[in-house]
Every structure is written in structure tokens, then in C-alpha cells.
PDB file of N, CA and C in Angstrom:
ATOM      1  N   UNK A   1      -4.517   0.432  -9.070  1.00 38.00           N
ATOM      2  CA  UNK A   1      -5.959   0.564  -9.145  1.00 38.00           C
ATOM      3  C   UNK A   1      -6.339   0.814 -10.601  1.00 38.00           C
ATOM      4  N   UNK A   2      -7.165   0.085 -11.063  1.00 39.00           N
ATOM      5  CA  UNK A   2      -7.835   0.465 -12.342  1.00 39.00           C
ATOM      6  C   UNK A   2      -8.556   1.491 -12.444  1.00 39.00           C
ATOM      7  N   UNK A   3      -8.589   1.706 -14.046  1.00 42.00           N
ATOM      8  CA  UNK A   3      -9.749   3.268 -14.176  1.00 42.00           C
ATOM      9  C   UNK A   3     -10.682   2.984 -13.783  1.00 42.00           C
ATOM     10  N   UNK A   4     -11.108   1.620 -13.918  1.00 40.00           N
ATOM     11  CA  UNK A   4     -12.827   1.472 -13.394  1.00 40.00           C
ATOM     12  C   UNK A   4     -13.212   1.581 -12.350  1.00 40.00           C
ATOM     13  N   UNK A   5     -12.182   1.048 -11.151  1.00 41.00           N
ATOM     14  CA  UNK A   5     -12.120   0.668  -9.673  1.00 41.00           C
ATOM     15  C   UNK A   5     -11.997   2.031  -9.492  1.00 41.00           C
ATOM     16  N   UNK A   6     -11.211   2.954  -9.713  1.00 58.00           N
ATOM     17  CA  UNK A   6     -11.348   4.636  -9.549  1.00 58.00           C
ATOM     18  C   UNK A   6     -12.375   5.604  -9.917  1.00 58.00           C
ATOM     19  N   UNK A   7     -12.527   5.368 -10.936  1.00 57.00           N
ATOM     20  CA  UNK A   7     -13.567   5.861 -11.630  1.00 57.00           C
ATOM     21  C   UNK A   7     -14.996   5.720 -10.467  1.00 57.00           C
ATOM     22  N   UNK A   8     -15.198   4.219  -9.997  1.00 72.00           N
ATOM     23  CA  UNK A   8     -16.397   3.821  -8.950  1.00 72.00           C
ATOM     24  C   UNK A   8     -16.467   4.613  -7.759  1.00 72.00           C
ATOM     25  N   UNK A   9     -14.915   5.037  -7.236  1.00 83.00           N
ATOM     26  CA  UNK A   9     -15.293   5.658  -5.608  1.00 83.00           C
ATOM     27  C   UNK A   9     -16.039   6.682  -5.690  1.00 83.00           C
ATOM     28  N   UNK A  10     -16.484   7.060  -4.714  1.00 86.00           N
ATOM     29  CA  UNK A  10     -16.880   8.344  -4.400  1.00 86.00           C
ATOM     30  C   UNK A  10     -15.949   9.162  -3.682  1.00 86.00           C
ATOM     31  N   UNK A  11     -15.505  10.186  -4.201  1.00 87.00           N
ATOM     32  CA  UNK A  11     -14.348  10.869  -3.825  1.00 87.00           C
ATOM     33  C   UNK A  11     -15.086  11.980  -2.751  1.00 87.00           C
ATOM     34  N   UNK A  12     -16.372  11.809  -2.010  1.00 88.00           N
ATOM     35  CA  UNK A  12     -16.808  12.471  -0.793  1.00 88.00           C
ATOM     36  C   UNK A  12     -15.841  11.515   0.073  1.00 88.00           C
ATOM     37  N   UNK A  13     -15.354  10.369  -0.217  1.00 91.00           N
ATOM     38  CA  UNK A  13     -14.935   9.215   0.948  1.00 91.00           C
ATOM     39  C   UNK A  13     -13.730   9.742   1.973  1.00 91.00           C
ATOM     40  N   UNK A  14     -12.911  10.459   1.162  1.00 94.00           N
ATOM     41  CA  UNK A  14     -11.606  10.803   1.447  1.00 94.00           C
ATOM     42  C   UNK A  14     -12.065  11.973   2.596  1.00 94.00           C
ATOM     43  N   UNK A  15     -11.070  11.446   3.498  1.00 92.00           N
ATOM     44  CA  UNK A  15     -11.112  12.412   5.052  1.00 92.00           C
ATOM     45  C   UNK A  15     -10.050  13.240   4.842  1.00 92.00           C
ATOM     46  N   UNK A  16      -8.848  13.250   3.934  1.00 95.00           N
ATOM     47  CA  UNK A  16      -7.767  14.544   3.969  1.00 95.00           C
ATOM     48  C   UNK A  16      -7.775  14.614   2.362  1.00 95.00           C
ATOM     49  N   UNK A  17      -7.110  15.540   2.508  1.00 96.00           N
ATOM     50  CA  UNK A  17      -6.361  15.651   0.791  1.00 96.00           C
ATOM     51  C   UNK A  17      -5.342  14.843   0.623  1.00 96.00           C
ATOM     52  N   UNK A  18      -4.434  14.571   1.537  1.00 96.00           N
ATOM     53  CA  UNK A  18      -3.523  13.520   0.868  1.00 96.00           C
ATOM     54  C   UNK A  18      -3.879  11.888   0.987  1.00 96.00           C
ATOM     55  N   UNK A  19      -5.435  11.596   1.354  1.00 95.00           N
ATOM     56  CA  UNK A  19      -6.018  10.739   0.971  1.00 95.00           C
ATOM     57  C   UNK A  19      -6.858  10.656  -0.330  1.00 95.00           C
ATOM     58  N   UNK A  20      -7.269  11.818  -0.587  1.00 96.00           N
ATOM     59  CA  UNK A  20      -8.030  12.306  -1.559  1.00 96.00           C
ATOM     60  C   UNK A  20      -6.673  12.268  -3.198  1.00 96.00           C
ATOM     61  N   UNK A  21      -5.520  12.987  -2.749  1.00 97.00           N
ATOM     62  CA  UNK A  21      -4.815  13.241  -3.787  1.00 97.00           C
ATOM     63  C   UNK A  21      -4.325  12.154  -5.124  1.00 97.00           C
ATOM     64  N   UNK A  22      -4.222  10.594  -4.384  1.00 96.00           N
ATOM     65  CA  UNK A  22      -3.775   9.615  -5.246  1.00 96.00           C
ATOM     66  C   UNK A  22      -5.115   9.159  -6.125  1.00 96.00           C
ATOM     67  N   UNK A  23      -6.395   9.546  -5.951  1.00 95.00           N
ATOM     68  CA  UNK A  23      -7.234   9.434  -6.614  1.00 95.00           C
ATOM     69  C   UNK A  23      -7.119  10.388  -7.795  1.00 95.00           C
ATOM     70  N   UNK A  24      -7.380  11.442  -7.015  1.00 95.00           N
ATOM     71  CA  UNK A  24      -7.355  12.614  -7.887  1.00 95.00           C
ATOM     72  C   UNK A  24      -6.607  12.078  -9.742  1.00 95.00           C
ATOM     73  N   UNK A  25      -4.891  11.329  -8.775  1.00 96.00           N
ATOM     74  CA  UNK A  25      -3.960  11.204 -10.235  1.00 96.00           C
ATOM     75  C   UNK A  25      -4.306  10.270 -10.785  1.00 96.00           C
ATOM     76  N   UNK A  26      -5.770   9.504 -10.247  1.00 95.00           N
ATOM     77  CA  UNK A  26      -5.702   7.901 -11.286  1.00 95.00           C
ATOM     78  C   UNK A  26      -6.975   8.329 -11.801  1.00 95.00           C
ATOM     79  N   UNK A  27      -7.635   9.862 -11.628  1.00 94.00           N
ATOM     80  CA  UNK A  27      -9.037  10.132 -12.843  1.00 94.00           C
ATOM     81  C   UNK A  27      -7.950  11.039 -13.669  1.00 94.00           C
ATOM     82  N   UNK A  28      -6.922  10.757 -13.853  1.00 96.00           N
ATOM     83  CA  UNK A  28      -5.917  12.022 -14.623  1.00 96.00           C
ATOM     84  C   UNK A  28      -4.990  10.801 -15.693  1.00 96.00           C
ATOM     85  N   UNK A  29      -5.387   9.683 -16.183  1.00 96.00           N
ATOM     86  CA  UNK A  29      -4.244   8.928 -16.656  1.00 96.00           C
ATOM     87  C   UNK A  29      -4.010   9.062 -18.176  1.00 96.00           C
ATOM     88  N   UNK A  30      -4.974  10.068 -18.383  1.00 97.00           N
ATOM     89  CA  UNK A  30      -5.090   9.907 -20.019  1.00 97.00           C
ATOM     90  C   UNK A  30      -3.949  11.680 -20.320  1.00 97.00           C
ATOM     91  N   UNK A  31      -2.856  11.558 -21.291  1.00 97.00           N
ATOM     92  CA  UNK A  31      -1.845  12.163 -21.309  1.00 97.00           C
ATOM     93  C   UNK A  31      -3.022  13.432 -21.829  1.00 97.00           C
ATOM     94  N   UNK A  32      -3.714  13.144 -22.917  1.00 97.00           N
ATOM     95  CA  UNK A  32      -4.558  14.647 -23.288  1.00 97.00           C
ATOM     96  C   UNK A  32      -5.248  15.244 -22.134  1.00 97.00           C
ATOM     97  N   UNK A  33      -5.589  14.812 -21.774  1.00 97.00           N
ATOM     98  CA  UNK A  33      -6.222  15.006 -20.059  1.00 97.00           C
ATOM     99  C   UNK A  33      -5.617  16.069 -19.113  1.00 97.00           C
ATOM    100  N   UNK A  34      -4.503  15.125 -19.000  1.00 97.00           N
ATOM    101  CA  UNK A  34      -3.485  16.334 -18.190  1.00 97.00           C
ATOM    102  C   UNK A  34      -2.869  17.339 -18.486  1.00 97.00           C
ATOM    103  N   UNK A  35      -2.302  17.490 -20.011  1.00 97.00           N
ATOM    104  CA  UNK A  35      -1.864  18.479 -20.775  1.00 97.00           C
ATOM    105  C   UNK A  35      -3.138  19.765 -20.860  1.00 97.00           C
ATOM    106  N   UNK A  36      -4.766  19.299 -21.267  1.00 98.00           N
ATOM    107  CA  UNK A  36      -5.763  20.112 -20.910  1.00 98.00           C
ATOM    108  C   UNK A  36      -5.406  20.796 -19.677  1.00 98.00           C
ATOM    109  N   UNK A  37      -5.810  20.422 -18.406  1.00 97.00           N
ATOM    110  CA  UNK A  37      -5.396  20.438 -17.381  1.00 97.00           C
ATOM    111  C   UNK A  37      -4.310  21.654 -16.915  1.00 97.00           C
ATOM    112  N   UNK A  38      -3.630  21.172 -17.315  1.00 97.00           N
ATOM    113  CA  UNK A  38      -1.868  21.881 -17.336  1.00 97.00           C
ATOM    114  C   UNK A  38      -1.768  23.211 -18.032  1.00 97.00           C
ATOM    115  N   UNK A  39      -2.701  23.265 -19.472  1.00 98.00           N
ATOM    116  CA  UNK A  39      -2.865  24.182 -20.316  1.00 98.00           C
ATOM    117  C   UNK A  39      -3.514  25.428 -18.995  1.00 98.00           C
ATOM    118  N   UNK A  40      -4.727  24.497 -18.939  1.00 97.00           N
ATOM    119  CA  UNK A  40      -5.978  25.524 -18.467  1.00 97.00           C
ATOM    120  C   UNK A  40      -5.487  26.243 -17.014  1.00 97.00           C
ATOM    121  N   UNK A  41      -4.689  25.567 -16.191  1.00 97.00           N
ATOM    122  CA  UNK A  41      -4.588  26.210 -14.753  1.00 97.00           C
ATOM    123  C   UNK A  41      -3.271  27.030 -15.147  1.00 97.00           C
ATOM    124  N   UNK A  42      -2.063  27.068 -15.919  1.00 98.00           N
ATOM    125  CA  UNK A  42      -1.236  27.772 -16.613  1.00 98.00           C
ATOM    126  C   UNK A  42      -2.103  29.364 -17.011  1.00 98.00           C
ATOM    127  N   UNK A  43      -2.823  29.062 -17.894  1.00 98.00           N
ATOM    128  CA  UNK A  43      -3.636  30.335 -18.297  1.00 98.00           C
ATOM    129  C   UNK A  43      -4.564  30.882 -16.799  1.00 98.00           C
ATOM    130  N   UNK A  44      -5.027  29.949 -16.323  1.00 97.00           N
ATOM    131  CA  UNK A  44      -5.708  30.606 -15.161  1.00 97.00           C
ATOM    132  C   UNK A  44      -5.103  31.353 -14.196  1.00 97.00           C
ATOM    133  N   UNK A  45      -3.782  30.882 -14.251  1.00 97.00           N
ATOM    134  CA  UNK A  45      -2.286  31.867 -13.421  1.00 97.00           C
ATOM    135  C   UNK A  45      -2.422  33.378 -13.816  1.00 97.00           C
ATOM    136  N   UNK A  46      -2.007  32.891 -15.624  1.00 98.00           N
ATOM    137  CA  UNK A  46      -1.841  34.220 -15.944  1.00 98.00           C
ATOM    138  C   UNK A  46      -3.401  35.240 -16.019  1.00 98.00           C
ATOM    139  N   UNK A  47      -4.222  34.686 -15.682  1.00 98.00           N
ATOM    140  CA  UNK A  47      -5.160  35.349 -15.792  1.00 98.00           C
ATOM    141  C   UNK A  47      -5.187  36.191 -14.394  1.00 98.00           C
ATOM    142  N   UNK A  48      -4.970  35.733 -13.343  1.00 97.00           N
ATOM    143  CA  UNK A  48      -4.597  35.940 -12.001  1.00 97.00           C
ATOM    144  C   UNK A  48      -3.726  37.116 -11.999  1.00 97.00           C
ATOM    145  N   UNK A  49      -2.554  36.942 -12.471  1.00 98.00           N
ATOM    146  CA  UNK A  49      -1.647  37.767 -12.613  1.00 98.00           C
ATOM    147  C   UNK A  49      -2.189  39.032 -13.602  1.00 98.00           C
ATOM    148  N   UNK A  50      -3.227  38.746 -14.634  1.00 98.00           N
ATOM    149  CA  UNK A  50      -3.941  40.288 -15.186  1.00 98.00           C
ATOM    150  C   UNK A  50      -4.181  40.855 -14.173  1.00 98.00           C
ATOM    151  N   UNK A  51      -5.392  39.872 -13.258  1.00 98.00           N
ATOM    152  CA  UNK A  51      -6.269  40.794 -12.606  1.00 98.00           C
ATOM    153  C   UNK A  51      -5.430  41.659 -11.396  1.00 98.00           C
ATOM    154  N   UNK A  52      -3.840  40.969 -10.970  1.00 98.00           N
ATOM    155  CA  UNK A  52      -3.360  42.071 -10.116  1.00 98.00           C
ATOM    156  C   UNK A  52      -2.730  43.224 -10.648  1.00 98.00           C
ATOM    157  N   UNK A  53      -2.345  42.827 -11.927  1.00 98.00           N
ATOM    158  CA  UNK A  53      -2.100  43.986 -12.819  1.00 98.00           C
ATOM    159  C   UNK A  53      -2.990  45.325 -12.858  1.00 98.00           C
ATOM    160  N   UNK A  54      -4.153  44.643 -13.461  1.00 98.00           N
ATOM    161  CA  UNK A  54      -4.731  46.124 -14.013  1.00 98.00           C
ATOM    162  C   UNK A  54      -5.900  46.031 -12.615  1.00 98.00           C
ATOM    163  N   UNK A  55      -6.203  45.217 -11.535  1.00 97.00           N
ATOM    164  CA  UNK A  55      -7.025  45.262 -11.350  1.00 97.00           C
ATOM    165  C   UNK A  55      -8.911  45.076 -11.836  1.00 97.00           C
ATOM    166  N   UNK A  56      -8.617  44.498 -12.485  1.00 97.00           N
ATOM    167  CA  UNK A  56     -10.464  43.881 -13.722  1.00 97.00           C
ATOM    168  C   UNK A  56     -10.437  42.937 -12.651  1.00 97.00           C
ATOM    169  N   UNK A  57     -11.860  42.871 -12.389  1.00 97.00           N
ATOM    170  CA  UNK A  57     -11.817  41.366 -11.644  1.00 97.00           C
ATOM    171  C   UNK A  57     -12.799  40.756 -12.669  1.00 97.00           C
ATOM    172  N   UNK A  58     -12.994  40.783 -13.842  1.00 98.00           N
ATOM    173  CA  UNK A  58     -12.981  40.094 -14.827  1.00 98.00           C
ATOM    174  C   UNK A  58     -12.264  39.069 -15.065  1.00 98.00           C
ATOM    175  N   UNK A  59     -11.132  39.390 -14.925  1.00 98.00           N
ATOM    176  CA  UNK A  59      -9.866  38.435 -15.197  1.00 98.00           C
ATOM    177  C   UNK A  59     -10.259  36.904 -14.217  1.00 98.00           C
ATOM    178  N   UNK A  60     -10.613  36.971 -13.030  1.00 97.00           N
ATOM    179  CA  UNK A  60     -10.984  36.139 -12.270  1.00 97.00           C
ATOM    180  C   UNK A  60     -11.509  35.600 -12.733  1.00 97.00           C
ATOM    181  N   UNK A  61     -12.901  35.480 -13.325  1.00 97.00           N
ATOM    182  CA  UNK A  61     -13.608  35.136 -14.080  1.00 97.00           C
ATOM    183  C   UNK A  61     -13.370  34.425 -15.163  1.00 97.00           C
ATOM    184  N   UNK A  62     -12.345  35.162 -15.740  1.00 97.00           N
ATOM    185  CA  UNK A  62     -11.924  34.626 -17.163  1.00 97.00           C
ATOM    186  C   UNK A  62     -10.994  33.630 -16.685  1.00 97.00           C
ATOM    187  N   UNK A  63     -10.540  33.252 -15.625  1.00 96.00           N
ATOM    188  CA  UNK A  63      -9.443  32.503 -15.092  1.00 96.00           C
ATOM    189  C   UNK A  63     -10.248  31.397 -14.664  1.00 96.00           C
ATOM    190  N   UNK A  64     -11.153  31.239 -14.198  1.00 95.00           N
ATOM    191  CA  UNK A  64     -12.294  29.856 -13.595  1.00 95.00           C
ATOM    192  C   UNK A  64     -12.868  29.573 -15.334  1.00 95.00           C
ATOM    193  N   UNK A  65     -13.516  30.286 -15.535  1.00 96.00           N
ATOM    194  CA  UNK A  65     -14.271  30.064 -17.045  1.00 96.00           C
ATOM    195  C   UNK A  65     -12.868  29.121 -17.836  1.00 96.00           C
ATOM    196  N   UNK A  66     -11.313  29.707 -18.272  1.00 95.00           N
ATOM    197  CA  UNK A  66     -10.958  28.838 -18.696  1.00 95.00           C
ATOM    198  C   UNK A  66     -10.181  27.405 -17.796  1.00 95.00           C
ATOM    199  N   UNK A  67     -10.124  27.694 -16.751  1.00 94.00           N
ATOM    200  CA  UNK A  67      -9.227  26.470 -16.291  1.00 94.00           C
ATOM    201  C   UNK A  67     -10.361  25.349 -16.202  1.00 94.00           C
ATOM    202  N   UNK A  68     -11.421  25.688 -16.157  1.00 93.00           N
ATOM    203  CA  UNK A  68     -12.590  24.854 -15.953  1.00 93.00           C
ATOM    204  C   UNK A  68     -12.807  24.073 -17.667  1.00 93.00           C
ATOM    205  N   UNK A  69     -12.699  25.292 -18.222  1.00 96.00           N
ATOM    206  CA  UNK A  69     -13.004  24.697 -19.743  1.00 96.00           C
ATOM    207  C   UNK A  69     -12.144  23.299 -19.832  1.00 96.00           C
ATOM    208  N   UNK A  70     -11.162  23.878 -19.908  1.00 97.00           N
ATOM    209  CA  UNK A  70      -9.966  22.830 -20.255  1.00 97.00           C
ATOM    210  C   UNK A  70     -10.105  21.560 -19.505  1.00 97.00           C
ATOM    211  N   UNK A  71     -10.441  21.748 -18.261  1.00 96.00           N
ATOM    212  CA  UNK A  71     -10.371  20.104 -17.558  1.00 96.00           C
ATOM    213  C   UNK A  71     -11.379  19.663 -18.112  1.00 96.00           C
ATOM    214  N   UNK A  72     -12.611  19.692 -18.083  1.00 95.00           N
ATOM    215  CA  UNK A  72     -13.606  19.378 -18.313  1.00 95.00           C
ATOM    216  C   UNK A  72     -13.839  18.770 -19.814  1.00 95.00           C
ATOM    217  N   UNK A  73     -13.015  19.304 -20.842  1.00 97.00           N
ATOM    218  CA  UNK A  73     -12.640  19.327 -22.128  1.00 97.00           C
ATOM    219  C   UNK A  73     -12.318  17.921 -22.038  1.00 97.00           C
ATOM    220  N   UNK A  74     -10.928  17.693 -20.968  1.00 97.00           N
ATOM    221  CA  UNK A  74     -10.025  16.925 -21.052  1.00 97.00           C
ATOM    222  C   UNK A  74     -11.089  15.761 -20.347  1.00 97.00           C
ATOM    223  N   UNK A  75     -12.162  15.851 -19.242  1.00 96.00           N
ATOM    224  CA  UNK A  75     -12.543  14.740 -18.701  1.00 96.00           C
ATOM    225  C   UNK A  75     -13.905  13.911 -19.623  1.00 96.00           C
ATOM    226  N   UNK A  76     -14.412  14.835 -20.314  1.00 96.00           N
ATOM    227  CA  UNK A  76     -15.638  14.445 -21.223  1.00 96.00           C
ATOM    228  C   UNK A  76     -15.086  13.454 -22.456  1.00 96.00           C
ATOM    229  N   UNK A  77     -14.012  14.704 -23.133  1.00 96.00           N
ATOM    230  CA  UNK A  77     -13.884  14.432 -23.972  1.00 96.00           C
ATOM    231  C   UNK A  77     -12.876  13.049 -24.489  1.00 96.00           C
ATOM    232  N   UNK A  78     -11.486  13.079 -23.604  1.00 96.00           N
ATOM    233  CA  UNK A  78     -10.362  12.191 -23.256  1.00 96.00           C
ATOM    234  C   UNK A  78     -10.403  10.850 -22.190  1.00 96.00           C
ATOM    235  N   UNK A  79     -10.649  11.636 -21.216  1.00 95.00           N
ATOM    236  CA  UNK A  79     -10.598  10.510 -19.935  1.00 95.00           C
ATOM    237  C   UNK A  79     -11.437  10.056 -19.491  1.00 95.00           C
ATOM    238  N   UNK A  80     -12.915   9.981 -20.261  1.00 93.00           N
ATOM    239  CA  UNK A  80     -14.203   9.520 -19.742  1.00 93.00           C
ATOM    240  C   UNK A  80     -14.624   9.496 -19.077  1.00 93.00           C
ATOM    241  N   UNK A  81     -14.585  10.307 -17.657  1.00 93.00           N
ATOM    242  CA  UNK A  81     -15.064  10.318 -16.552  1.00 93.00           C
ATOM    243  C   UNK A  81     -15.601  11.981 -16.219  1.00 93.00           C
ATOM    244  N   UNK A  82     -15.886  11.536 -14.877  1.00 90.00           N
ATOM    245  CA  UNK A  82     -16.704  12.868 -14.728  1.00 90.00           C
ATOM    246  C   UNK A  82     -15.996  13.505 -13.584  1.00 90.00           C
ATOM    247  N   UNK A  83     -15.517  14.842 -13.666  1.00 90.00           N
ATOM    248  CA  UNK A  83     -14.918  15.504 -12.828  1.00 90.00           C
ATOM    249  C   UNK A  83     -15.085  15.297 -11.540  1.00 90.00           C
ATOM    250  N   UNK A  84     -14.279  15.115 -10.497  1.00 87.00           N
ATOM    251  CA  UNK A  84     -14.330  14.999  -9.292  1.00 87.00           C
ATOM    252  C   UNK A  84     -14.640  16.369  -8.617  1.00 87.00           C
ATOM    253  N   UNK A  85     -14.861  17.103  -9.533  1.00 87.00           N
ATOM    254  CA  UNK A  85     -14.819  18.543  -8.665  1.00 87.00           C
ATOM    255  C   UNK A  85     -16.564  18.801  -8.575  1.00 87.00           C
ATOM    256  N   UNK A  86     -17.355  17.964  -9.148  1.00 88.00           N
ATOM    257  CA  UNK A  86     -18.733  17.727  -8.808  1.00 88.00           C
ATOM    258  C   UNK A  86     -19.471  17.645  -7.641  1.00 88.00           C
ATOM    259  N   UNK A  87     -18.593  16.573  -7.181  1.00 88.00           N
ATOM    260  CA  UNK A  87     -18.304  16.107  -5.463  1.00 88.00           C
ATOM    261  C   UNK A  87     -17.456  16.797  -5.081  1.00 88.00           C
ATOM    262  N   UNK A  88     -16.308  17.380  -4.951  1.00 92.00           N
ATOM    263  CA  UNK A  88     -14.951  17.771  -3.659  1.00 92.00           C
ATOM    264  C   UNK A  88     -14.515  18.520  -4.928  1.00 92.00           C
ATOM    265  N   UNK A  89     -15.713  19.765  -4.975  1.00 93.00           N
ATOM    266  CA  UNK A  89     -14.904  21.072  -5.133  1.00 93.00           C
ATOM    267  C   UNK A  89     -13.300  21.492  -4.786  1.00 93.00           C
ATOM    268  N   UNK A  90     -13.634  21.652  -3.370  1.00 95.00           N
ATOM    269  CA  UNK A  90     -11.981  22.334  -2.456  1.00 95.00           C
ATOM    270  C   UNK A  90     -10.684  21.236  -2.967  1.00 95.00           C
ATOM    271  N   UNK A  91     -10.999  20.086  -2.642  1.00 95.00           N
ATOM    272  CA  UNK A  91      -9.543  19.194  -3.021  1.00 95.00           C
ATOM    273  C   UNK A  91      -9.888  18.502  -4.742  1.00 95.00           C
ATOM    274  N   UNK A  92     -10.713  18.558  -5.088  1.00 94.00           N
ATOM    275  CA  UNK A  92     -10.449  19.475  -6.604  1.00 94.00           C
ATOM    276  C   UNK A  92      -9.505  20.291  -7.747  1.00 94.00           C
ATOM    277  N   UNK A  93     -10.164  21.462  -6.785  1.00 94.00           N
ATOM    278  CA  UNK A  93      -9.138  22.773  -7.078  1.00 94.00           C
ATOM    279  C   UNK A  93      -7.368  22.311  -6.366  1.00 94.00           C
ATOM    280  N   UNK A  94      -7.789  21.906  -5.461  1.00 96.00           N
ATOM    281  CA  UNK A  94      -6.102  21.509  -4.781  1.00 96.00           C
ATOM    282  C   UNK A  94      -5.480  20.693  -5.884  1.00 96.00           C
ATOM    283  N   UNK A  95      -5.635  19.679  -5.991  1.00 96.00           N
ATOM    284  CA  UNK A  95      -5.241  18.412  -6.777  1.00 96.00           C
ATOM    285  C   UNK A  95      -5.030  19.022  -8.325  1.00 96.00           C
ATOM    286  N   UNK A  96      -6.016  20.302  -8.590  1.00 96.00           N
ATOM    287  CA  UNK A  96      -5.566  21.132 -10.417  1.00 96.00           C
ATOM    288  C   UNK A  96      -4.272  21.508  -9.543  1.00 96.00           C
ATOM    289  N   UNK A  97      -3.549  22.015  -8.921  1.00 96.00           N
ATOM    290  CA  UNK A  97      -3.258  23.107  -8.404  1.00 96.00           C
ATOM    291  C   UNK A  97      -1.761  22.301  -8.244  1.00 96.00           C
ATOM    292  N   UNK A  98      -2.056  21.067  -7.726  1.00 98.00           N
ATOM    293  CA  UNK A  98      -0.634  20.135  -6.938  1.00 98.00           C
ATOM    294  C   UNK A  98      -0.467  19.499  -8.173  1.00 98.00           C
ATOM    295  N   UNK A  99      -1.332  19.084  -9.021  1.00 98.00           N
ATOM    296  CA  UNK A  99      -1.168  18.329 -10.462  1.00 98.00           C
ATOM    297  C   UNK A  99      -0.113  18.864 -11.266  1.00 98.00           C
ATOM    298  N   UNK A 100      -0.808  20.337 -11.175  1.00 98.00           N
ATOM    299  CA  UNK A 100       0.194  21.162 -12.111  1.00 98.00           C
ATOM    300  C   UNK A 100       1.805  21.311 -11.887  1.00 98.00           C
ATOM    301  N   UNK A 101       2.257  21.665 -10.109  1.00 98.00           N
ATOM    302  CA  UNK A 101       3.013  22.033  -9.507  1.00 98.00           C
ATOM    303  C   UNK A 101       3.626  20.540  -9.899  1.00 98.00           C
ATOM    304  N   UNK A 102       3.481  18.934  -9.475  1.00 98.00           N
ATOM    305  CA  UNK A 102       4.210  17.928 -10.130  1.00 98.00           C
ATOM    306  C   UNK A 102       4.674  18.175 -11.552  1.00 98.00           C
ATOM    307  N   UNK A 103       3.513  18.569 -12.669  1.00 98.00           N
ATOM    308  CA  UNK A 103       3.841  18.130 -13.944  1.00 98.00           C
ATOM    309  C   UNK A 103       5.417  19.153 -13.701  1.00 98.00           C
ATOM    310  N   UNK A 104       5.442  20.347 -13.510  1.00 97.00           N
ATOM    311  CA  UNK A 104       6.555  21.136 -13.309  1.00 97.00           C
ATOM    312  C   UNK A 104       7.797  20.761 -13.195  1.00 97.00           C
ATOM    313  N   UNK A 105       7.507  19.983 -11.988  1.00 97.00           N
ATOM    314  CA  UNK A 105       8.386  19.098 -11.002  1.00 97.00           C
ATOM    315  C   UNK A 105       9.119  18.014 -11.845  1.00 97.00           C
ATOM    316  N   UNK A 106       8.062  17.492 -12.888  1.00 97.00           N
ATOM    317  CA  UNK A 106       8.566  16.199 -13.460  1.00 97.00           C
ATOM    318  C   UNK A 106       8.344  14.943 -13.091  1.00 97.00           C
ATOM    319  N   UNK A 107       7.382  14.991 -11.699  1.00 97.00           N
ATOM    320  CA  UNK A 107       6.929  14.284 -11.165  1.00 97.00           C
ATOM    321  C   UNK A 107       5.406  13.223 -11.561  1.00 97.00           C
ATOM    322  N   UNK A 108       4.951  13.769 -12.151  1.00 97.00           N
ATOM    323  CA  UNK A 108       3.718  13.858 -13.230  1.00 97.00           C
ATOM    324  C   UNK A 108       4.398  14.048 -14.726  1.00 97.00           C
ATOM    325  N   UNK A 109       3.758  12.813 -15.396  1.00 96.00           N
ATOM    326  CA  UNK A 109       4.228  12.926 -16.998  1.00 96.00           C
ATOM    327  C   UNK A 109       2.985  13.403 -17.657  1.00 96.00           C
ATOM    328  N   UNK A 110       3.307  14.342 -18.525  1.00 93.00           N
ATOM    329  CA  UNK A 110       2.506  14.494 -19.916  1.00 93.00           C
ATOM    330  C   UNK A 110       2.103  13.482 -20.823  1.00 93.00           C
ATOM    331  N   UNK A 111       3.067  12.475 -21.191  1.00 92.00           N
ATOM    332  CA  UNK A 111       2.881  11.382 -21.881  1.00 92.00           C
ATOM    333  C   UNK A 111       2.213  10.520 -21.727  1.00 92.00           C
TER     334      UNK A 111
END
């Protein structure tokens, strides 16, 4: 599928997430993109992990504020498109979440 042909759906279309998910990776093809991405939900972990620490639920905050930065960084600025999380919030957040857990995996390239 092309960026354009992807870029066109409407990602309300998708009835599951693992219908939803192969989209998700073809608005993700640009390597700065995903590394954003990868950066931002990485820090949003550890931000997670403050807030069970000390308890701040600041940290929460500071954990959406940056994982959000970063994709968004990566979709304006890199991959020309407009976040799917506009439309499908929930498998959205899933797809940052499974994106990341591949790049890990090795399954998903940086490059």
C-alpha cells in the first residue's frame, strides 16, 4: 500500500486493532518518525515509573505531554501526515505502545 492510499483511509474503518494495526505501520514509514515515536513512549515509561516512585501524578502528565510531543513532532514534521490518534485515540495509543514493543523486538526498523 502506498503512503497516499494510507494516508486516504479513514482509520474510524477498522473493526479490531489487528485490523487497525497494519495501518497504523504504513502512517509510520519515515525512519525519523519512528525513532520520535520510540524516543517519546520510552520517556513516557519512564515517566510512569516516576509517578510510581514518588507518587506526583504530575509525572502522568509529563508522560502524555511528552510522548505526544514526539509523535506529533515526528508526524508534522517527518511523515506528513496527520496523526491517527485524531480519529482512534484507543488503537492509537495501542499501536505507540505495540510499535514500540516491535522496534524492541527487531521487528520494526529504525532505519
Amino acid at each position: 500500500m502506498s503512503q497516499t492510499s494510507s494516508s486516504q483511509l479513514d482509520p474510524r474503518q477498522f473493526k479490531s486493532f489487528a485490523e487497525f494495526y497494519p495501518f497504523y505501520l504504513g502512517e509510520h514509514r519515515n525512519p525519523i518518525c519512528r525513532r520520535l515515536h520510540f524516543i517519546g513512549t520510552s520517556l513516557s515509561l519512564l515517566f510512569l515509573l516516576a509517578l510510581v516512585v514518588t507518587g506526583s501524578w504530575w509525572y502522568l502528565l509529563a508522560g502524555l505531554v511528552c510522548g505526544y510531543a514526539f509523535a506529533w513532532v515526528g508526524h508534522f514534521g517527518f511523515e506528513k501526515n496527520r496523526p491517527a490518534s485524531f480519529k482512534r485515540p484507543l488503537y492509537s495509543f495501542l499501536g505507540d505502545w505495540m510499535m514500540w514493543r516491535d522496534i524492541l523486538l527487531g521487528r520494526v526498523s529504525l532505519r
